[in-house]
Coordinates of C-alpha atoms and ligand atoms in Angstrom, one line a residue:
Chain A
M210 CA 202.0 120.1 94.7
S211 CA 200.7 116.1 93.4
N212 CA 201.7 114.4 96.1
D213 CA 199.8 117.3 98.8
A214 CA 196.8 117.5 95.8
R215 CA 196.8 113.0 96.3
T216 CA 196.2 113.8 100.4
Q217 CA 193.4 116.4 100.1
I218 CA 191.7 114.7 97.3
R219 CA 191.6 112.1 99.5
T220 CA 190.9 113.0 102.3
F221 CA 187.3 114.5 101.3
I222 CA 186.5 111.6 99.5
T223 CA 187.6 109.3 102.6
T224 CA 185.6 111.6 105.2
K225 CA 182.7 110.6 102.4
F226 CA 183.4 107.5 101.8
P227 CA 184.8 106.0 105.2
D228 CA 184.0 102.7 103.9
V229 CA 185.3 102.2 101.2
T230 CA 189.5 101.5 100.5
F231 CA 191.3 102.3 96.9
S232 CA 194.4 102.2 95.4
D233 CA 195.3 106.7 94.2
E234 CA 196.2 104.9 90.6
E235 CA 192.6 103.0 91.3
D236 CA 188.8 103.4 89.2
I237 CA 187.5 105.3 91.9
F238 CA 183.7 105.0 89.9
A239 CA 184.4 101.2 89.2
L240 CA 183.8 101.0 92.8
G241 CA 180.1 102.0 92.2
F242 CA 179.9 104.9 95.0
V243 CA 180.4 107.9 92.9
N244 CA 176.9 109.0 91.8
S245 CA 175.8 112.0 89.8
L246 CA 175.8 114.8 93.3
F247 CA 179.2 113.5 94.6
A248 CA 180.8 113.6 91.1
M249 CA 179.4 117.7 90.9
E250 CA 180.6 117.8 94.8
L251 CA 184.4 116.0 93.3
V252 CA 183.8 119.1 90.8
M253 CA 183.5 122.3 93.0
F254 CA 185.6 120.3 95.8
I255 CA 188.2 120.4 93.6
E256 CA 188.0 124.7 91.8
K257 CA 187.6 125.9 96.1
A258 CA 190.2 123.8 97.4
F259 CA 192.9 124.3 94.6
G260 CA 191.4 127.9 93.6
T261 CA 191.3 126.9 89.9
R262 CA 187.9 126.9 87.4
I263 CA 188.2 123.1 85.7
P264 CA 187.9 124.3 81.7
N265 CA 185.2 122.7 79.5
E266 CA 187.9 120.7 77.9
E267 CA 188.9 119.4 81.0
L268 CA 185.9 118.0 82.4
H269 CA 185.5 114.0 81.3
L270 CA 185.5 110.9 82.9
G271 CA 189.4 110.6 82.3
N272 CA 190.8 113.2 84.0
F273 CA 188.6 111.8 88.1
R274 CA 189.1 108.2 87.3
S275 CA 191.4 108.0 90.4
V276 CA 192.8 110.3 92.5
A277 CA 196.6 109.9 91.2
L278 CA 194.3 111.6 87.6
M279 CA 192.6 114.0 89.7
A280 CA 196.2 115.8 90.9
D281 CA 197.9 115.3 87.8
L282 CA 193.9 118.3 86.6
V283 CA 195.3 119.9 89.9
A284 CA 199.1 120.4 88.2
R285 CA 197.7 121.4 85.3
Q286 CA 195.2 123.5 85.3
T287 CA 197.5 125.4 88.0
S288 CA 200.7 125.8 86.9
A289 CA 198.6 127.6 83.4
A290 CA 197.1 129.4 86.2
V291 CA 200.9 130.7 87.6
G292 CA 202.1 130.7 83.6
Chain B
M215 CA 162.8 145.2 79.0
K216 CA 165.4 147.3 81.2
A217 CA 165.5 150.7 82.2
E218 CA 168.8 152.5 81.2
T219 CA 168.4 155.1 84.9
R220 CA 168.9 151.9 87.3
S221 CA 172.7 151.5 88.8
G222 CA 172.4 148.3 90.1
P223 CA 169.5 145.6 91.1
A224 CA 166.5 147.3 93.8
G225 CA 167.3 146.3 97.2
L226 CA 165.1 144.2 99.2
A227 CA 162.8 147.6 100.9
E228 CA 161.6 148.1 97.3
V229 CA 161.7 144.4 96.0
R230 CA 159.1 144.4 99.4
R231 CA 157.5 147.0 98.0
F232 CA 157.0 145.9 94.6
V233 CA 155.7 142.5 95.2
D234 CA 153.1 144.6 98.1
L235 CA 151.9 146.9 96.1
E236 CA 152.5 145.6 92.4
I237 CA 152.0 141.1 92.9
A238 CA 150.9 140.3 96.0
P239 CA 148.0 142.3 95.2
H240 CA 147.6 140.9 91.0
A241 CA 148.2 137.4 92.6
N242 CA 145.0 135.8 92.2
A243 CA 144.2 137.0 89.2
F244 CA 147.3 136.4 87.8
E245 CA 145.6 132.4 88.6
R246 CA 142.7 133.7 87.1
A247 CA 143.9 134.3 83.7
E248 CA 146.9 131.9 83.7
W249 CA 149.0 134.8 82.5
I250 CA 151.3 137.0 84.2
P251 CA 151.1 140.2 82.0
R252 CA 154.0 141.3 80.0
E253 CA 153.9 144.8 82.2
V254 CA 154.7 142.8 85.4
L255 CA 157.7 140.9 83.8
S256 CA 159.3 144.7 82.3
R257 CA 158.6 145.8 85.7
V258 CA 161.1 142.8 86.4
A259 CA 163.6 143.8 84.3
E260 CA 163.3 147.1 85.2
L261 CA 164.1 146.5 89.0
D262 CA 167.5 144.2 87.2
L263 CA 165.8 140.6 88.7
W264 CA 166.3 138.6 86.7
A265 CA 169.7 137.9 86.9
P266 CA 171.5 139.4 89.3
F267 CA 174.1 137.0 89.8
L268 CA 175.9 137.6 87.0
P269 CA 179.1 139.4 87.2
S270 CA 179.6 143.1 86.1
E271 CA 180.7 142.4 82.3
F272 CA 177.8 140.8 81.2
G273 CA 174.5 143.4 83.0
G274 CA 174.8 141.8 86.2
A275 CA 175.7 142.8 89.0
G276 CA 177.7 139.9 90.9
M277 CA 174.8 139.3 93.5
D278 CA 175.6 137.0 96.3
M279 CA 173.1 133.9 96.5
V280 CA 172.0 134.9 100.1
T281 CA 171.1 137.8 99.4
L282 CA 169.7 136.2 96.0
G283 CA 167.1 134.1 98.0
R284 CA 165.6 136.9 100.0
V285 CA 164.4 138.6 96.2
H286 CA 163.3 134.6 95.7
E287 CA 161.7 134.7 98.7
E288 CA 159.8 137.9 97.9
I289 CA 158.8 137.0 95.1
G290 CA 157.6 133.9 96.6
R291 CA 155.8 135.3 99.1
G292 CA 153.9 137.7 96.2
C293 CA 153.2 135.5 93.7
S294 CA 155.1 131.3 92.9
S295 CA 154.0 131.6 89.1
L296 CA 156.6 134.5 88.9
R297 CA 159.2 133.2 91.2
S298 CA 159.4 130.0 89.2
L299 CA 159.5 132.3 86.1
L300 CA 162.5 133.3 87.5
T301 CA 163.8 129.9 88.7
V302 CA 164.3 128.4 85.5
H303 CA 165.2 132.0 83.7
S304 CA 168.1 132.1 86.8
M305 CA 168.8 128.2 86.0
V306 CA 169.6 128.7 82.4
S307 CA 171.8 132.7 82.9
A308 CA 173.8 130.9 85.8
S309 CA 174.6 127.8 83.2
V310 CA 174.8 129.3 79.7
H311 CA 177.7 132.0 82.2
R312 CA 179.4 128.3 84.0
W313 CA 179.4 126.0 80.9
G314 CA 179.1 128.7 77.8
D315 CA 182.2 130.0 76.2
Q316 CA 182.9 133.0 75.3
A317 CA 180.8 133.0 71.6
Q318 CA 177.7 132.1 73.8
Q319 CA 178.0 134.3 76.5
E320 CA 178.4 136.7 74.6
K321 CA 176.0 136.6 72.2
W322 CA 172.7 135.7 75.4
L323 CA 174.1 136.9 79.1
R324 CA 173.5 140.5 78.4
A325 CA 170.1 139.6 76.6
L326 CA 169.4 137.2 80.1
A327 CA 170.4 139.6 83.1
C328 CA 168.4 142.7 81.4
G329 CA 164.9 140.5 80.3
E330 CA 165.7 141.6 76.7
K331 CA 165.6 137.1 76.3
L332 CA 164.2 134.9 79.1
G333 CA 164.7 131.2 79.5
A334 CA 163.5 128.5 80.0
F335 CA 164.5 124.6 81.7
C336 CA 163.9 122.0 79.3
L337 CA 164.8 118.2 80.8
T338 CA 161.4 117.0 81.5
E339 CA 159.7 114.6 79.2
P340 CA 155.5 113.3 78.7
D341 CA 156.3 109.3 79.0
R342 CA 159.0 109.3 81.5
S343 CA 159.6 109.8 85.3
G344 CA 160.8 113.0 86.2
S345 CA 162.6 111.9 88.1
D346 CA 164.5 110.0 86.2
A347 CA 166.7 112.6 85.2
T348 CA 167.2 111.6 82.0
A349 CA 166.3 113.0 78.8
E350 CA 165.9 109.6 76.3
G351 CA 163.2 110.5 74.0
T352 CA 164.7 113.3 72.4
T353 CA 167.9 112.7 70.7
A354 CA 170.7 115.2 68.9
V355 CA 172.2 113.5 66.6
R356 CA 175.3 114.9 64.7
D357 CA 175.3 115.7 61.5
Q358 CA 178.6 117.6 58.9
D359 CA 176.4 120.6 59.5
G360 CA 175.9 120.8 64.0
W361 CA 172.7 118.9 65.3
V362 CA 169.5 118.0 64.9
L363 CA 167.1 118.0 67.7
N364 CA 163.5 115.9 68.0
G365 CA 161.8 115.4 71.0
T366 CA 159.1 116.9 73.6
K367 CA 159.5 118.2 76.4
K368 CA 156.5 119.5 79.1
W369 CA 155.5 121.4 82.0
I370 CA 157.9 123.6 81.2
T371 CA 157.8 126.6 84.0
G372 CA 157.3 130.3 80.9
G373 CA 157.6 127.4 78.1
Q374 CA 154.7 130.4 76.5
V375 CA 157.3 133.2 77.0
A376 CA 160.4 132.0 76.9
D377 CA 162.8 133.5 74.1
L378 CA 165.7 130.6 75.0
F379 CA 165.3 126.7 75.4
M380 CA 168.0 125.4 77.9
V381 CA 167.3 121.4 76.4
F382 CA 169.2 118.5 78.0
A383 CA 168.9 115.9 74.9
T384 CA 170.5 112.9 74.1
T385 CA 173.4 112.1 71.9
G386 CA 175.7 109.6 70.8
S387 CA 177.9 110.0 73.9
G388 CA 175.3 110.4 76.8
M389 CA 173.2 113.0 77.7
C390 CA 174.3 117.0 76.5
T391 CA 173.0 120.3 76.3
F392 CA 171.5 122.9 74.0
L393 CA 170.6 126.6 74.0
V394 CA 167.8 126.3 71.2
E395 CA 166.1 129.7 70.8
A396 CA 162.8 129.5 70.1
D397 CA 161.5 131.2 67.1
R398 CA 163.7 127.6 65.1
P399 CA 162.5 126.4 62.5
G400 CA 160.6 123.3 63.8
V401 CA 159.9 124.4 67.7
R402 CA 156.3 124.4 68.5
V403 CA 155.3 126.1 72.2
T404 CA 151.4 124.9 72.7
A405 CA 150.3 126.1 76.3
L406 CA 149.4 124.2 79.0
P407 CA 146.2 124.6 80.2
H408 CA 144.0 124.6 83.1
V409 CA 147.4 123.5 85.8
A410 CA 146.6 123.2 89.9
G411 CA 149.7 124.7 90.3
T412 CA 151.4 127.4 89.5
T413 CA 148.7 128.5 87.4
A414 CA 150.3 131.6 85.7
S415 CA 153.7 130.1 85.5
M416 CA 152.9 130.1 80.6
L417 CA 153.9 126.0 80.8
A418 CA 154.0 124.6 78.0
L419 CA 154.3 121.6 76.3
V420 CA 157.8 122.2 73.4
E421 CA 158.3 120.3 70.5
F422 CA 161.6 119.8 68.1
T423 CA 160.7 118.3 65.1
D424 CA 164.1 118.0 62.8
V425 CA 165.5 122.0 64.6
R426 CA 169.0 122.2 63.0
L427 CA 171.2 124.1 66.1
E428 CA 175.0 124.7 64.8
P429 CA 178.0 123.2 66.1
S430 CA 178.1 126.4 69.1
A431 CA 174.1 125.5 70.4
L432 CA 175.8 122.7 72.2
L433 CA 177.1 123.9 76.0
G434 CA 179.6 122.4 78.1
P435 CA 181.3 118.9 79.0
Q436 CA 180.0 115.9 76.9
G437 CA 179.3 112.4 77.8
W438 CA 180.1 112.2 81.8
A439 CA 180.6 116.0 82.5
A440 CA 177.2 116.9 81.0
G441 CA 175.5 115.6 84.0
T442 CA 177.3 117.5 86.5
V443 CA 175.8 120.6 84.3
M444 CA 172.0 119.3 85.1
T445 CA 172.9 118.9 88.6
N446 CA 174.5 122.5 88.5
A447 CA 171.5 124.2 87.6
L448 CA 168.7 121.7 89.3
G449 CA 170.8 123.4 92.5
L450 CA 170.1 126.2 91.5
G451 CA 166.6 125.5 90.9
R452 CA 166.2 124.1 93.9
Y453 CA 168.1 127.0 96.2
S454 CA 165.5 129.2 94.6
V455 CA 162.6 127.1 94.9
A456 CA 162.9 126.4 98.7
C457 CA 163.9 130.2 99.1
G458 CA 159.8 130.7 96.8
A459 CA 158.9 128.4 99.8
V460 CA 159.2 129.9 102.8
G461 CA 157.6 133.4 101.0
I462 CA 154.4 130.3 100.8
I463 CA 154.9 130.4 104.7
R464 CA 155.3 134.2 105.4
A465 CA 152.2 134.8 102.9
A466 CA 150.6 132.1 104.6
I467 CA 150.8 133.5 108.2
D468 CA 149.9 137.3 107.0
A469 CA 146.7 136.0 105.6
C470 CA 146.4 134.5 108.7
A471 CA 147.1 137.3 110.3
E472 CA 144.6 139.2 109.1
Y473 CA 141.8 137.7 108.9
T474 CA 141.2 136.1 112.8
S475 CA 141.1 139.2 114.2
V476 CA 138.6 140.6 112.2
R477 CA 137.1 136.5 111.7
S478 CA 135.2 135.6 115.4
A479 CA 133.5 131.7 116.0
G480 CA 132.1 132.0 119.1
G481 CA 132.0 134.9 120.0
V482 CA 135.8 134.7 120.9
P483 CA 138.4 136.5 117.9
L484 CA 139.5 133.6 115.9
R485 CA 143.1 134.8 116.9
D486 CA 142.8 133.7 120.3
L487 CA 141.6 130.4 119.6
P488 CA 143.7 128.2 120.9
H489 CA 144.4 126.3 117.6
V490 CA 144.9 128.7 115.8
R491 CA 147.7 129.9 118.7
Q492 CA 149.2 126.8 117.3
M493 CA 149.2 126.8 113.3
M494 CA 150.4 130.1 113.5
S495 CA 153.4 129.1 116.2
G496 CA 154.1 126.8 113.8
M497 CA 153.5 128.8 111.0
V498 CA 156.5 130.7 111.7
T499 CA 158.9 128.2 112.8
A500 CA 159.5 126.9 110.2
R501 CA 159.2 130.1 108.4
D502 CA 162.8 130.5 110.4
A503 CA 163.6 127.1 110.2
G504 CA 163.3 127.7 106.5
R505 CA 165.1 130.9 106.3
L506 CA 168.0 129.7 108.0
L507 CA 168.7 126.0 105.8
C508 CA 168.3 128.6 103.5
E509 CA 170.9 131.3 104.4
R510 CA 173.4 128.1 105.6
A511 CA 172.6 126.8 101.3
G512 CA 173.3 130.1 100.1
A513 CA 176.1 131.0 102.2
L514 CA 178.2 128.1 101.7
S515 CA 176.6 128.8 97.5
D516 CA 179.1 131.3 97.7
A517 CA 182.3 130.1 99.3
G518 CA 181.8 127.6 96.8
D519 CA 181.8 125.2 99.2
P520 CA 180.3 121.6 98.2
A521 CA 178.5 121.6 100.8
T522 CA 176.5 123.5 99.4
I523 CA 174.9 120.9 97.2
M524 CA 172.9 118.5 100.8
A525 CA 172.7 122.3 102.2
T526 CA 170.0 123.0 99.8
W527 CA 168.4 119.2 99.3
V528 CA 168.0 120.1 103.6
A529 CA 166.9 123.2 102.7
K530 CA 164.5 123.1 100.2
Y531 CA 163.3 119.2 101.8
H532 CA 161.8 121.6 104.7
A533 CA 160.7 124.3 103.2
S534 CA 158.1 122.8 99.9
K535 CA 156.7 120.2 103.1
A536 CA 156.6 122.8 106.2
A537 CA 154.7 124.9 103.1
V538 CA 152.3 122.5 102.6
Q539 CA 151.6 121.9 105.9
A540 CA 151.1 125.7 106.5
A541 CA 149.0 126.6 103.4
G542 CA 147.4 124.2 104.6
D543 CA 146.3 125.7 107.7
A544 CA 146.3 128.7 106.4
V545 CA 143.3 127.2 104.3
Q546 CA 141.2 125.4 107.1
I547 CA 142.0 128.4 109.3
H548 CA 139.9 130.6 106.7
G549 CA 137.0 127.4 106.5
A550 CA 135.1 128.2 102.6
N551 CA 136.9 131.7 102.1
G552 CA 140.1 129.2 102.0
F553 CA 138.7 128.1 99.1
S554 CA 137.6 131.8 97.5
P555 CA 139.1 133.5 95.1
E556 CA 138.5 136.7 97.4
H557 CA 141.8 135.1 99.6
P558 CA 145.4 134.0 98.8
V559 CA 145.9 130.8 100.6
G560 CA 143.7 128.2 98.3
R561 CA 146.2 129.4 95.5
L562 CA 149.1 129.6 98.3
Y563 CA 147.7 125.3 99.5
R564 CA 147.9 124.9 94.9
D565 CA 151.3 126.9 94.5
S566 CA 153.1 125.3 97.7
K567 CA 152.2 121.0 96.2
V568 CA 154.0 122.1 93.6
T569 CA 157.0 123.0 95.4
E570 CA 157.2 118.9 96.5
V571 CA 157.7 118.3 93.3
I572 CA 159.8 120.1 91.5
E573 CA 163.4 119.7 91.4
G574 CA 163.5 116.8 93.0
S575 CA 160.2 115.2 95.4
T576 CA 159.4 115.3 98.7
Q577 CA 159.9 111.2 98.0
V578 CA 163.1 112.1 95.7
Q579 CA 164.8 113.7 98.5
E580 CA 164.4 111.3 101.4
L581 CA 167.3 108.6 99.3
T582 CA 169.8 111.3 99.2
I583 CA 168.6 113.1 102.2
A584 CA 168.5 109.5 104.2
A585 CA 171.5 108.5 102.1
E586 CA 173.6 110.9 103.6
A587 CA 172.5 110.2 107.2
Y588 CA 173.8 106.8 107.1
R589 CA 176.8 107.9 105.5
E590 CA 177.7 109.8 108.9
V591 CA 176.8 107.9 111.1
A592 CA 179.2 105.3 109.5
Q593 CA 181.9 107.9 110.1
Ligands
FAD865 C1 154.2 123.3 87.5 C2 155.3 122.4 87.6 C3 157.2 123.2 86.7 C4 157.5 122.4 86.0 N1 158.4 123.3 85.5 C5 159.1 122.1 84.7 C6 160.2 122.9 84.3 O1 160.2 123.8 83.4 N2 161.8 122.5 82.9 C7 161.1 120.8 83.3 O2 162.4 120.1 82.9 N3 160.6 120.3 84.4 C8 159.5 120.7 84.9 N4 158.3 120.1 85.6 C9 158.1 118.3 85.6 C10 159.2 117.9 87.4 O3 160.2 118.2 86.8 C11 158.6 116.8 87.0 O4 157.2 117.3 87.4 C12 159.6 116.3 88.5 O5 161.1 116.5 87.8 C13 159.3 114.9 88.8 O6 159.2 114.0 87.7 P1 157.1 113.5 87.9 O7 156.5 114.1 87.3 O8 157.5 112.0 86.3 O9 157.2 112.3 88.2 P2 157.1 110.7 88.6 O10 158.9 111.2 88.2 O11 157.2 110.0 87.6 O12 157.1 110.6 89.8 C14 155.4 110.8 90.7 C15 156.0 110.2 92.2 O13 157.1 108.9 92.9 C16 157.5 109.3 92.4 N5 159.5 108.8 93.4 C17 159.4 108.8 92.2 N6 161.3 108.6 92.3 C18 161.1 107.2 93.0 C19 162.4 106.7 93.8 N7 163.5 106.9 92.9 N8 161.8 106.5 95.0 C20 160.4 107.0 95.7 N9 159.5 107.8 95.0 C21 159.5 108.1 93.7 C22 157.6 110.8 92.8 O14 158.8 111.2 94.3 C23 156.4 111.1 92.3 O15 155.5 111.3 94.0 C24 158.3 120.9 85.9 C25 156.6 120.1 86.8 C26 155.0 121.1 87.7 C27 154.4 120.2 88.1

């Protein structure tokens, strides 16, 4: 799931911002292209693509800084929903 | 406010009848009085139109966004001030549903769904650019009992009659959102008279002076993600305004079709003059394009697709500019009567201009939409 989630999240970001290159662990907020509009798009994308509703306590910057952290968030949410 | 007999919100045909009989004929009088009578707000409640998108467990009907947009279009056709009240009430209701914890949802949603409590959205401040969408002049300081809120908000639609304010304030961890009852000690509401557009939307200046709030007044996440509370609410507001602007264009078409059929100039009915036909054609095309853009944004929202955010910007950009153009043309077609309180088109013009300023002004939208175009080209 985690690798698949990484691929999907990366594809979503690079489709929107094809010129930006970054590793899965890199802080995408430090790269300066994430504005509040794209942040909301990211939240909506994750919720739709992985069929989950991110609870308020998980909605903090630390969970969205990198592709890897977002994939970890997805894994936590989807396992919480299953379990 | 709610009638006990209904089993779901009014259908579009009933909304249309409501607007034709109870709203549109009185909208100029509402504007002159700078007020929408309580009975009209109660009728909106009877028709279950305050927040029909909420799920049934909270007294809503789970109405989809496309249908909601058509409802706001119909109301906007009759009276933009009433549509504005629906817009901000929807923003507050949707926010409590999306971000509220169980206690907040149980406390507020049923009352918001049936219009027993009305919500207002408090972001803009008197001394700061509303376009910057910051809340730096309003502070919420945490102490051991909860929060202490101080600051002033201006241009608050429905502020004179709202029971619940959704207030954006700056805290130690950035901007946060608070639910504040209008009757809390320290809340002072002052009517803003003689506003040039949506004049009956009961706008207010709202001052918060040492307002004490329980910890549970905080709505949604703190810090970075608090911005998504605002973005989300403004997205719905933008959608409602876009749909309302399509309603303004429809009202302009109706008024012009009627007027040009009975009025002649130079021995010819106005309706037979080429420039009138040209303006009417422009209005019809703008209406249809606006509705299609709104439907696309609504359908994407119903699907949970993030593309709805940009689609809504585009819909609102088109519909608000087109409404100003259509209402301006309608005034032109009416000549001096366009300025008369006996005709609706002067009001349509004043109201249309508001749609170009609120929920992201035309100029701010151009920054966003053009940036998207450059991104698309770069792909
Ligand atoms: C009738 C009415 C109802 C309202 N209801 C509410 C409400 O319920 N709640 C609420 O919080 N607020 C409300 N508002 C306030 C509204 O949200 C603000 O008016 C809006 O955000 C614009 O802010 P401003 O008026 O401070 O204009 P400013 O931000 O000062 O803008 C002035 C001009 O500069 C342009 N501009 C601004 N920034 C840029 C930029 N970066 N690039 C290019 N041009 C720019 C604008 O397009 C505009 O033409 C209402 C306003 C009106 C008129």
